[in-house]
XYZ file of C-alpha atoms in Angstrom:
660
model
C -20.856 9.409 -20.007
C -19.914 7.049 -17.230
C -16.358 6.028 -16.625
C -14.949 3.288 -18.762
C -15.268 -0.222 -17.485
C -12.462 -1.834 -15.571
C -11.807 -4.665 -17.938
C -8.233 -4.783 -16.879
C -5.864 -7.671 -16.904
C -7.711 -10.498 -15.300
C -4.829 -11.780 -13.268
C -2.215 -9.075 -13.269
C -0.889 -8.304 -9.829
C -1.721 -4.717 -9.806
C -2.762 -2.536 -6.971
C -6.352 -1.509 -7.172
C -9.307 -0.246 -5.240
C -9.931 -1.805 -1.920
C -13.413 -1.685 -0.623
C -14.823 -3.192 2.535
C -18.203 -4.659 2.138
C -20.751 -6.394 4.328
C -19.792 -9.790 5.635
C -21.944 -12.839 5.026
C -22.978 -15.773 7.088
C -20.472 -18.510 7.699
C -20.228 -21.734 5.792
C -21.564 -20.617 2.410
C -18.332 -20.314 0.445
C -18.935 -18.091 -2.570
C -21.919 -17.953 -4.902
C -23.492 -15.810 -7.611
C -25.936 -13.241 -6.306
C -29.424 -13.913 -7.712
C -30.377 -10.255 -7.493
C -27.285 -9.229 -9.389
C -27.901 -11.878 -11.996
C -31.404 -10.577 -12.582
C -29.925 -7.177 -13.394
C -27.397 -8.684 -15.747
C -24.526 -7.817 -13.416
C -22.090 -10.385 -12.137
C -21.306 -10.041 -8.461
C -19.467 -12.765 -6.650
C -20.077 -12.859 -2.941
C -17.623 -14.630 -0.703
C -19.366 -15.769 2.421
C -17.750 -15.998 5.824
C -16.153 -19.405 6.162
C -15.136 -20.474 9.599
C -11.452 -20.280 10.296
C -9.055 -20.027 13.171
C -7.713 -16.540 13.865
C -4.120 -15.793 12.846
C -1.539 -16.477 15.508
C -0.401 -12.844 15.623
C -3.939 -11.710 16.313
C -4.332 -14.219 19.115
C -1.163 -12.978 20.747
C -2.201 -9.359 20.492
C -5.516 -9.982 22.238
C -4.274 -12.403 24.852
C -2.738 -9.790 27.139
C -6.034 -9.280 28.909
C -5.804 -5.481 28.855
C -8.950 -3.993 27.428
C -11.944 -5.411 25.655
C -11.418 -6.896 22.215
C -13.128 -5.070 19.336
C -12.863 -8.037 17.020
C -15.458 -10.665 16.412
C -15.209 -13.851 18.394
C -13.555 -16.725 16.614
C -13.302 -19.207 19.433
C -16.159 -21.350 18.155
C -15.097 -21.268 14.529
C -14.155 -24.510 12.882
C -11.050 -24.835 10.816
C -11.728 -24.401 7.122
C -10.826 -27.135 4.652
C -7.473 -26.652 2.988
C -7.414 -25.281 -0.556
C -5.528 -27.499 -2.953
C -3.423 -26.295 -5.885
C -4.838 -26.623 -9.366
C -2.657 -27.881 -12.242
C -0.064 -25.265 -13.161
C -0.642 -23.132 -10.077
C 2.180 -21.810 -7.955
C 2.295 -20.129 -4.546
C 3.941 -16.720 -4.119
C 4.628 -15.451 -0.614
C 4.819 -11.773 0.240
C 4.463 -10.303 3.692
C 2.109 -12.594 5.583
C 0.196 -13.577 2.459
C 0.594 -16.720 0.359
C -1.108 -16.230 -3.003
C -2.128 -18.835 -5.539
C -1.142 -17.921 -9.083
C -2.169 -19.594 -12.357
C 0.370 -20.777 -14.873
C 3.067 -18.372 -15.998
C 1.440 -17.668 -19.357
C -1.681 -16.284 -17.677
C -0.305 -14.016 -14.955
C 2.874 -12.447 -13.716
C 4.052 -11.389 -10.304
C 6.138 -8.220 -10.095
C 8.252 -8.265 -6.922
C 9.305 -4.642 -7.480
C 5.794 -3.542 -6.495
C 6.308 -4.992 -3.029
C 7.478 -1.535 -1.941
C 4.175 -0.080 -3.105
C 2.167 -2.663 -1.186
C 4.300 -2.368 1.952
C 4.000 1.415 1.954
C 0.236 1.182 1.489
C -0.107 -1.173 4.468
C 1.962 1.216 6.589
C -0.082 4.264 5.550
C -3.462 2.586 6.084
C -2.315 1.347 9.499
C -1.495 4.881 10.640
C -4.704 6.189 9.099
C -6.655 3.538 11.005
C -4.795 4.415 14.186
C -5.880 8.058 13.883
C -9.448 7.445 12.746
C -10.285 4.584 15.122
C -8.892 6.473 18.106
C -11.793 8.875 17.583
C -14.147 5.872 17.726
C -12.628 4.573 20.946
C -10.600 1.766 19.365
C -6.874 1.128 19.703
C -5.107 -0.770 16.931
C -2.582 -3.420 17.890
C 0.296 -4.105 15.481
C 2.334 -7.289 16.094
C 5.962 -6.544 16.925
C 5.341 -2.881 17.558
C 6.894 -1.537 20.731
C 6.162 1.705 22.551
C 5.730 4.530 20.050
C 8.885 6.603 19.621
C 8.869 9.603 17.294
C 11.825 9.402 14.905
C 13.339 12.827 14.270
C 16.036 13.469 11.687
C 17.065 16.659 13.459
C 19.672 16.455 16.191
C 17.549 18.421 18.644
C 14.726 16.591 20.407
C 11.298 18.116 20.616
C 10.194 17.852 24.238
C 6.711 19.140 23.454
C 6.101 16.261 21.020
C 7.356 13.740 23.569
C 5.028 15.116 26.226
C 2.114 15.005 23.790
C 2.853 11.371 22.933
C 3.010 10.494 26.632
C -0.285 12.277 27.276
C -1.990 10.519 24.397
C -0.634 7.177 25.561
C -2.105 7.614 29.015
C -5.619 7.807 27.581
C -5.727 4.369 25.958
C -9.088 3.245 24.579
C -10.623 0.216 26.251
C -11.362 -1.487 22.902
C -8.559 -3.074 20.889
C -8.363 -4.214 17.275
C -5.800 -6.688 15.990
C -4.724 -7.579 12.483
C -6.576 -10.483 10.915
C -9.684 -10.017 13.046
C -12.902 -8.252 12.232
C -13.528 -4.964 14.049
C -17.157 -3.828 14.256
C -16.110 -0.177 14.415
C -13.331 -0.650 11.895
C -12.608 0.570 8.390
C -14.387 -0.560 5.267
C -11.866 -0.995 2.463
C -12.303 -1.375 -1.303
C -9.755 -2.548 -3.836
C -11.434 -1.953 -7.173
C -8.948 -3.705 -9.464
C -7.722 -6.568 -7.344
C -6.536 -9.131 -9.942
C -5.248 -12.039 -7.798
C -6.203 -10.278 -4.556
C -2.664 -10.152 -3.153
C -3.033 -6.604 -1.876
C -6.429 -7.250 -0.293
C -5.199 -10.420 1.402
C -2.259 -8.510 2.825
C -4.614 -5.828 4.140
C -6.730 -8.461 5.855
C -3.691 -10.149 7.402
C -1.480 -7.157 8.268
C -3.643 -4.059 8.806
C -5.523 -3.959 12.132
C -8.893 -2.341 12.673
C -10.713 -3.461 9.520
C -14.423 -4.193 9.378
C -14.326 -5.624 5.856
C -12.274 -5.700 2.668
C -13.850 -5.958 -0.778
C -11.551 -7.116 -3.562
C -13.198 -6.374 -6.910
C -12.243 -7.298 -10.443
C -14.206 -7.241 -13.698
C -12.898 -10.673 -14.681
C -14.910 -13.640 -13.410
C -11.744 -15.754 -13.395
C -9.966 -13.171 -11.253
C -12.890 -12.950 -8.834
C -12.881 -16.732 -8.428
C -9.129 -16.655 -7.810
C -9.575 -13.910 -5.193
C -12.124 -16.052 -3.361
C -9.748 -19.018 -3.374
C -6.867 -16.868 -2.115
C -9.027 -15.498 0.683
C -9.911 -19.025 1.731
C -6.315 -20.206 1.322
C -5.096 -17.484 3.713
C -7.950 -17.885 6.179
C -9.334 -14.353 5.787
C -12.716 -15.105 4.263
C -14.327 -13.616 7.358
C -12.826 -10.256 6.327
C -12.298 -10.382 2.583
C -15.137 -10.483 0.066
C -14.593 -11.100 -3.650
C -16.608 -9.021 -6.088
C -16.984 -9.323 -9.869
C -18.243 -5.974 -11.126
C -17.196 -2.944 -13.078
C -15.119 -0.911 -10.614
C -16.686 2.427 -11.516
C -20.254 1.144 -11.281
C -19.481 -0.511 -7.962
C -18.270 2.815 -6.555
C -21.157 4.780 -8.079
C -23.585 2.401 -6.363
C -21.945 3.169 -3.012
C -22.189 6.972 -3.143
C -24.763 7.189 -0.355
C -23.200 8.461 2.873
C -24.025 5.281 4.774
C -22.448 3.083 2.080
C -19.216 4.946 1.423
C -15.838 3.326 1.971
C -13.258 4.513 4.477
C -10.378 3.479 2.204
C -10.339 3.088 -1.588
C -7.249 1.735 -3.328
C -6.893 2.216 -7.092
C -3.941 0.735 -8.921
C -4.835 0.104 -12.556
C -2.591 -0.871 -15.412
C -1.822 2.597 -16.783
C -4.042 5.576 -16.074
C -6.566 5.731 -13.209
C -8.336 8.720 -14.817
C -11.496 6.796 -15.673
C -12.024 5.808 -12.023
C -11.328 9.110 -10.257
C -14.813 10.593 -10.587
C -16.438 7.579 -8.947
C -13.710 7.355 -6.305
C -14.058 10.922 -4.986
C -17.806 10.372 -4.582
C -17.754 6.977 -2.890
C -15.092 7.655 -0.243
C -16.370 8.621 3.203
C -15.927 11.998 4.887
C -12.242 12.230 5.731
C -11.686 8.892 3.983
C -8.457 7.804 2.310
C -7.829 7.478 -1.433
C -4.753 5.500 -2.517
C -4.045 6.095 -6.221
C -1.294 4.680 -8.436
C -0.403 5.969 -11.916
C 1.902 3.972 -14.172
C 1.358 6.019 -17.350
C 4.485 8.038 -16.644
C 5.248 8.617 -20.316
C 2.047 10.645 -20.618
C 2.475 12.476 -17.318
C 6.172 13.190 -17.869
C 5.684 15.183 -21.064
C 5.825 12.704 -23.933
C 2.203 13.389 -24.820
C 0.914 16.615 -23.332
C -2.373 16.564 -25.221
C -3.149 13.052 -23.950
C -2.326 14.148 -20.426
C -4.758 17.042 -20.770
C -7.543 14.781 -22.009
C -7.089 12.445 -19.034
C -6.139 14.761 -16.184
C -7.052 18.271 -17.349
C -3.408 19.346 -17.300
C -0.691 19.718 -19.944
C 2.540 17.921 -19.073
C 5.884 19.208 -20.350
C 9.288 17.607 -20.738
C 11.488 18.919 -17.975
C 13.885 17.613 -15.346
C 11.207 18.039 -12.685
C 8.703 15.907 -14.626
C 8.374 13.276 -11.886
C 7.271 15.758 -9.249
C 5.111 17.515 -11.816
C 3.368 14.181 -12.443
C 2.496 14.005 -8.747
C 1.083 17.518 -8.852
C -0.911 16.750 -12.015
C -2.764 13.835 -10.418
C -3.411 15.898 -7.264
C -4.799 18.699 -9.438
C -7.056 16.233 -11.231
C -8.336 14.774 -7.948
C -9.018 18.208 -6.467
C -10.789 19.373 -9.611
C -13.075 16.332 -9.743
C -13.778 16.503 -6.010
C -14.701 20.180 -6.322
C -17.610 19.300 -8.608
C -19.267 17.652 -5.589
C -18.253 20.384 -3.093
C -15.408 18.233 -1.812
C -11.682 18.909 -1.509
C -8.526 16.892 -0.939
C -5.797 16.930 1.686
C -2.611 15.171 0.496
C -1.020 12.949 3.131
C 1.842 11.458 1.136
C 2.884 11.598 -2.528
C 5.841 9.617 -3.828
C 7.404 9.140 -7.246
C 9.496 5.979 -7.359
C 10.582 3.461 -9.967
C 8.199 3.649 -12.931
C 5.074 4.919 -11.171
C 3.693 7.507 -8.778
C 1.615 6.843 -5.671
C -0.533 9.391 -3.833
C -2.460 9.116 -0.569
C -5.086 11.814 -0.025
C -7.977 12.396 2.345
C -11.261 13.721 0.981
C -13.469 16.177 2.875
C -16.687 18.082 2.173
C -16.922 21.855 2.598
C -18.297 24.478 0.256
C -16.282 27.308 1.824
C -12.982 25.423 1.590
C -13.638 24.387 -2.006
C -13.445 28.079 -2.968
C -9.732 27.954 -2.150
C -9.146 25.457 -4.944
C -8.322 27.992 -7.670
C -5.565 29.581 -5.587
C -4.036 26.140 -4.985
C -3.515 25.477 -8.709
C -0.816 27.038 -10.879
C 0.403 27.206 -14.478
C 4.081 26.498 -15.176
C 6.198 28.666 -17.499
C 9.250 26.619 -18.454
C 12.148 28.044 -20.480
C 13.177 25.676 -23.283
C 16.718 27.070 -23.266
C 17.960 27.155 -19.688
C 15.202 25.290 -17.847
C 14.239 28.167 -15.558
C 10.603 27.936 -14.474
C 8.018 30.235 -12.943
C 4.612 29.429 -11.439
C 1.458 31.451 -12.058
C -1.370 30.835 -9.593
C -4.805 30.374 -11.133
C -6.509 32.513 -8.496
C -5.785 34.757 -5.543
C -7.271 34.860 -2.065
C -6.668 37.561 0.539
C -7.832 37.754 4.129
C -10.262 40.588 4.819
C -10.828 40.404 8.532
C -13.061 37.426 9.251
C -13.828 37.013 5.578
C -11.783 35.738 2.651
C -11.720 37.720 -0.576
C -11.277 35.847 -3.859
C -10.095 37.502 -7.051
C -8.486 36.716 -10.378
C -4.728 36.266 -10.455
C -2.481 38.732 -12.269
C 0.288 37.776 -14.649
C 2.121 36.452 -16.485
C 5.282 36.260 -14.338
C 7.581 36.196 -17.403
C 8.092 38.215 -20.556
C 7.960 37.044 -24.184
C 11.522 35.725 -23.862
C 13.539 34.300 -20.989
C 15.438 37.051 -19.197
C 18.436 34.751 -18.718
C 18.952 33.067 -22.097
C 16.520 34.780 -24.476
C 14.675 31.583 -25.391
C 10.913 31.027 -25.469
C 8.725 29.557 -22.730
C 6.549 26.460 -22.685
C 3.249 26.582 -20.816
C 2.268 23.561 -18.742
C -0.299 22.736 -16.108
C -2.340 23.603 -14.243
C -0.784 21.634 -11.382
C -1.290 21.394 -7.628
C 0.923 24.138 -6.149
C 0.419 23.475 -2.434
C 2.238 20.957 -0.262
C 2.076 17.378 -1.528
C 2.740 15.852 1.914
C 1.382 16.108 5.433
C 4.689 16.077 7.305
C 3.079 15.265 10.647
C 1.397 12.194 9.192
C 4.540 11.164 7.287
C 6.499 11.394 10.537
C 4.052 8.998 12.202
C 4.399 6.469 9.377
C 8.183 6.809 9.501
C 8.233 6.278 13.262
C 6.074 3.148 12.989
C 8.193 1.612 10.223
C 11.495 2.481 11.912
C 10.323 1.104 15.256
C 9.168 -2.187 13.720
C 11.620 -2.935 10.864
C 10.739 -6.635 10.669
C 7.151 -5.906 9.685
C 7.882 -5.241 5.985
C 10.411 -6.636 3.575
C 11.171 -3.167 2.195
C 11.346 -1.339 5.547
C 14.796 0.080 4.843
C 13.702 1.620 1.595
C 10.481 2.974 3.113
C 12.527 4.584 5.875
C 14.907 6.138 3.344
C 12.176 7.542 1.092
C 10.065 8.900 3.948
C 13.141 10.433 5.574
C 13.790 12.389 2.393
C 10.124 13.409 2.259
C 10.347 14.907 5.749
C 13.376 16.943 4.651
C 11.779 18.414 1.531
C 10.720 22.058 1.421
C 6.950 21.647 1.508
C 6.181 25.152 0.192
C 8.507 24.978 -2.841
C 7.049 23.253 -5.920
C 9.325 21.522 -8.452
C 13.121 21.486 -8.526
C 16.302 21.948 -10.569
C 19.024 19.365 -11.179
C 22.694 20.215 -10.794
C 23.764 18.228 -13.851
C 21.253 20.012 -16.084
C 22.368 23.457 -14.859
C 25.982 22.553 -15.639
C 25.065 21.068 -19.011
C 23.315 24.294 -20.007
C 26.525 26.336 -19.726
C 28.820 23.400 -20.738
C 30.928 23.442 -17.575
C 32.008 20.920 -14.974
C 29.358 19.906 -12.476
C 29.762 21.084 -8.871
C 29.188 18.540 -6.172
C 25.766 18.426 -4.574
C 27.162 19.657 -1.271
C 29.019 22.548 -2.906
C 25.934 23.785 -4.726
C 23.731 23.398 -1.650
C 26.324 25.267 0.412
C 26.417 28.114 -2.100
C 22.647 28.527 -1.827
C 22.793 28.418 1.969
C 25.620 30.992 2.052
C 23.442 33.241 -0.133
C 20.638 33.098 2.458
C 18.280 30.735 0.645
C 16.596 27.551 1.817
C 17.428 24.326 0.027
C 16.572 20.627 0.184
C 16.807 17.467 -1.852
C 13.864 15.621 -3.428
C 12.865 11.978 -3.201
C 11.786 12.110 -6.858
C 15.246 12.684 -8.355
C 18.740 11.881 -7.150
C 20.384 15.150 -8.255
C 17.426 17.413 -7.477
C 17.710 20.777 -5.749
C 14.557 22.287 -4.255
C 15.115 25.900 -3.259
C 13.264 29.152 -2.750
C 16.045 31.008 -4.595
C 14.857 32.745 -7.787
C 16.308 31.620 -11.132
C 18.476 34.768 -11.256
C 20.264 33.765 -8.047
C 20.767 30.204 -9.295
C 22.389 31.403 -12.516
C 24.560 33.853 -10.589
C 25.902 30.912 -8.592
C 26.568 28.995 -11.812
C 28.371 32.022 -13.279
C 30.608 32.113 -10.224
C 31.270 28.399 -10.588
C 32.170 28.884 -14.253
C 34.803 31.449 -13.272
C 36.450 28.764 -11.137
C 35.988 26.133 -13.858
C 36.090 28.178 -17.084
C 34.685 26.946 -20.382
C 35.995 27.705 -23.859
C 33.717 30.582 -24.730
C 35.100 30.863 -28.251
C 33.364 27.579 -29.020
C 29.976 28.814 -27.838
C 27.444 29.928 -30.392
C 26.335 33.569 -29.906
C 22.706 32.399 -29.966
C 23.163 29.584 -27.438
C 21.748 29.829 -23.906
C 25.255 29.302 -22.482
C 26.656 32.333 -24.336
C 23.794 34.596 -23.210
C 23.977 33.445 -19.586
C 27.767 33.755 -19.302
C 27.746 37.164 -20.999
C 26.217 38.629 -17.829
C 28.342 39.213 -14.742
C 27.108 37.706 -11.461
C 25.468 40.129 -9.041
C 27.190 38.573 -6.012
C 30.158 36.387 -5.176
C 29.081 32.834 -4.416
C 30.846 30.837 -1.714
C 31.264 27.121 -2.374
C 32.766 26.214 0.998
C 30.899 23.139 2.194
C 28.696 23.792 5.204
C 27.808 21.240 7.849
C 24.071 21.753 7.355
C 24.400 21.241 3.591
C 24.439 17.488 4.070
C 20.950 16.269 5.138
C 20.517 13.668 7.849
C 19.166 11.026 5.469
C 22.363 11.321 3.438
C 24.601 11.279 6.514
C 22.918 8.135 7.792
C 23.377 6.425 4.395
C 19.723 5.467 4.184
C 18.416 3.589 1.161
C 17.024 6.577 -0.714
C 17.405 5.620 -4.393
C 17.434 1.881 -4.904
C 19.341 0.232 -7.713
C 17.405 -1.752 -10.284
C 16.931 -5.143 -8.591
C 17.006 -7.121 -11.818
C 16.991 -6.817 -15.592
C 13.705 -5.816 -17.210
C 12.151 -5.141 -13.792
C 9.692 -2.490 -14.965
C 6.001 -2.799 -15.905
C 4.976 -6.106 -17.386
C 2.736 -6.758 -20.367
C -0.948 -5.911 -20.270
C -3.286 -8.860 -19.831
C -5.598 -9.944 -22.613
C -9.324 -9.398 -22.222
C -10.054 -13.118 -22.297
C -7.292 -14.054 -19.899
C -3.559 -14.473 -20.136
C -0.956 -11.907 -21.079
C 0.492 -10.781 -24.381
C 3.608 -12.220 -25.997
C 6.825 -12.189 -24.045
C 8.392 -8.735 -23.982
C 11.851 -10.099 -24.597
C 10.692 -11.704 -27.847
C 9.242 -8.384 -28.959
C 12.467 -6.586 -28.118
C 14.434 -9.047 -30.206
C 12.025 -8.661 -33.106
C 11.482 -4.915 -33.206
C 14.294 -3.368 -31.193
C 18.019 -3.623 -30.498
C 18.708 -3.886 -34.213
C 22.040 -2.159 -33.852
C 23.060 -4.567 -31.109
C 22.353 -7.564 -33.365
C 23.659 -6.330 -36.697
C 23.619 -8.653 -39.688
C 27.164 -9.459 -40.742
C 26.329 -11.947 -43.498
C 24.718 -10.254 -46.521
C 22.977 -13.511 -47.475
C 20.731 -13.073 -44.434
C 19.226 -9.977 -46.040
C 17.373 -12.232 -48.491
C 14.927 -13.021 -45.691
C 13.717 -9.400 -45.680
C 11.353 -8.113 -48.405
C 12.542 -5.290 -50.631
C 10.527 -2.125 -49.972
C 11.531 -0.489 -53.253
C 10.416 -3.580 -55.183
C 6.960 -3.309 -53.621
C 6.829 0.296 -54.765
C 8.119 -0.639 -58.217
C 11.268 1.501 -57.954
C 13.959 -1.141 -57.350
C 16.546 -1.068 -60.214
C 18.765 -3.930 -59.028
C 16.636 -6.767 -60.332
C 17.862 -10.231 -59.387
C 21.088 -8.731 -58.013
C 19.180 -7.016 -55.213
C 20.330 -8.251 -51.818
C 16.712 -8.199 -50.554
C 13.894 -10.606 -51.305
C 11.593 -9.848 -54.270
C 8.129 -11.328 -53.780
C 6.557 -10.950 -57.220
C 3.395 -12.910 -56.333
C 2.572 -10.621 -53.448
C 3.192 -7.580 -55.638
C 0.816 -8.884 -58.329
C -1.882 -9.514 -55.726
C -1.539 -5.931 -54.485
C -1.881 -4.599 -58.038
C -4.980 -6.752 -58.615
C -6.626 -5.384 -55.508
């Protein structure tokens, strides 16, 4: 059965699939395609109106060095201005100015600006790499000479020499933002809503051949076309009104595939993944957002399995596990078509996760997929976890031998606390980042901080990503370890120092503020906590003999932990006080309400909260107010208070129910 249709919120500013499509002749505005209409499919085509090129693009191509790869715009006439309709407002973000309908039809979530900024930065670096192979150099306004930002104190001379060598071989063709590049990337945004993300791509990302902003809603598609015209990017951006999955399925042929596909639905992207992995080009980029964190974080493991083929569990590392679940799902679906993924960057921030992966084709490499997935055994008592690979591969000379994995890695009960284990997964067990690529994005953002409004936060998050142990899945949290044995919590630096003194590697995680990623086994971690408990003793007489704390503390540590703070225990991102974990910018800043199928959004969330929640915060002090609430016992015929009951007795309604 084909993937469900993308009848998502007509106007919700969500991030969705970006898809470049063929440009049309100038001066035609937008119209309904007759061929599409004959098939019963709505497809809105935005033609190429004439417009002046953006000022930044003109500056970037006016230096006279090299031939321009963008289409000529010198003879284009200025397009007529787009007026505001009644109730419309203009929202500015980045270089884009977006028209929005009245407030009861659409919302704008400024918190997602970080998501959009990061996506523009990633696609820019991806275009820089890919177009260099095609002989095109991208030009970013405000970007100076490339300088590799390193968090380590020692400079890498080899990297500097490589950068200098690469810089000396500059391509003769240049591509600037806002201009069409014949050899550029074709981008698809499948769920574009107002088209904000697509407009920003067209204005801020250089080296694009075309951008297709698709939405299933005809109203949204019309709004996208108006926003493209309003921002003067109709020569790049094309509005489409189709089912996102069917649009991608129609573009599965190698010559039609997109270089970049951006999916950012309201909730789960599961229904679009199969089409996405087929319609992205060889080595192309998939940008996927998941906002159904409740499902992926363990609240509904069976639902997670039905969507992603993986069982989520409630644990402190749930946010990183969510990243690995979506990567597992992508790799599994790509493997059906002899394709595999290469994660470039995976982040878990705010209320969503965002992954950037490249997709390649290779039957031999696809065989490695089983050994890249793992099951998770999680102890419900102490939180210790073990990973069990799904397969095993060993090198046999020039050949690779594949065999079934052996296990399980744990016994019937946890060796530390005697409790049972939960089984979760499978999840992606390999690295979730390409550190070399992340370093390039970090260098570009740090060297051009005025390009994005959230540059400081991007720099902080990516700095933490570069410090993470890439070969260590999941993490522990210091507060949870201390809570398990009911003792005081050691400082982050003290616990990191103890692990380093014991000869283990350790890092923080961008997904959780108190996270500890380490290659130390659970036994070593609990030995360190036992040593800490000796310094900060707990009242053992109050511990239950069956509790995890009693069982753990009943065993003597196998070594003496040292909690003296080491210099290398404090990472560079922490020393530099980078913006790593941002405070909530405003009240109720999370996901907004889902849009209605016919347009508009559901009732205000604050009204719902007042009606169904926060009852303890707004307690009824006057008993006479209870008369406004119906008596449940009276409906059931069991109320014995009669007229003295403090609740309302609706006898007419009760008689009607009995009659029925």
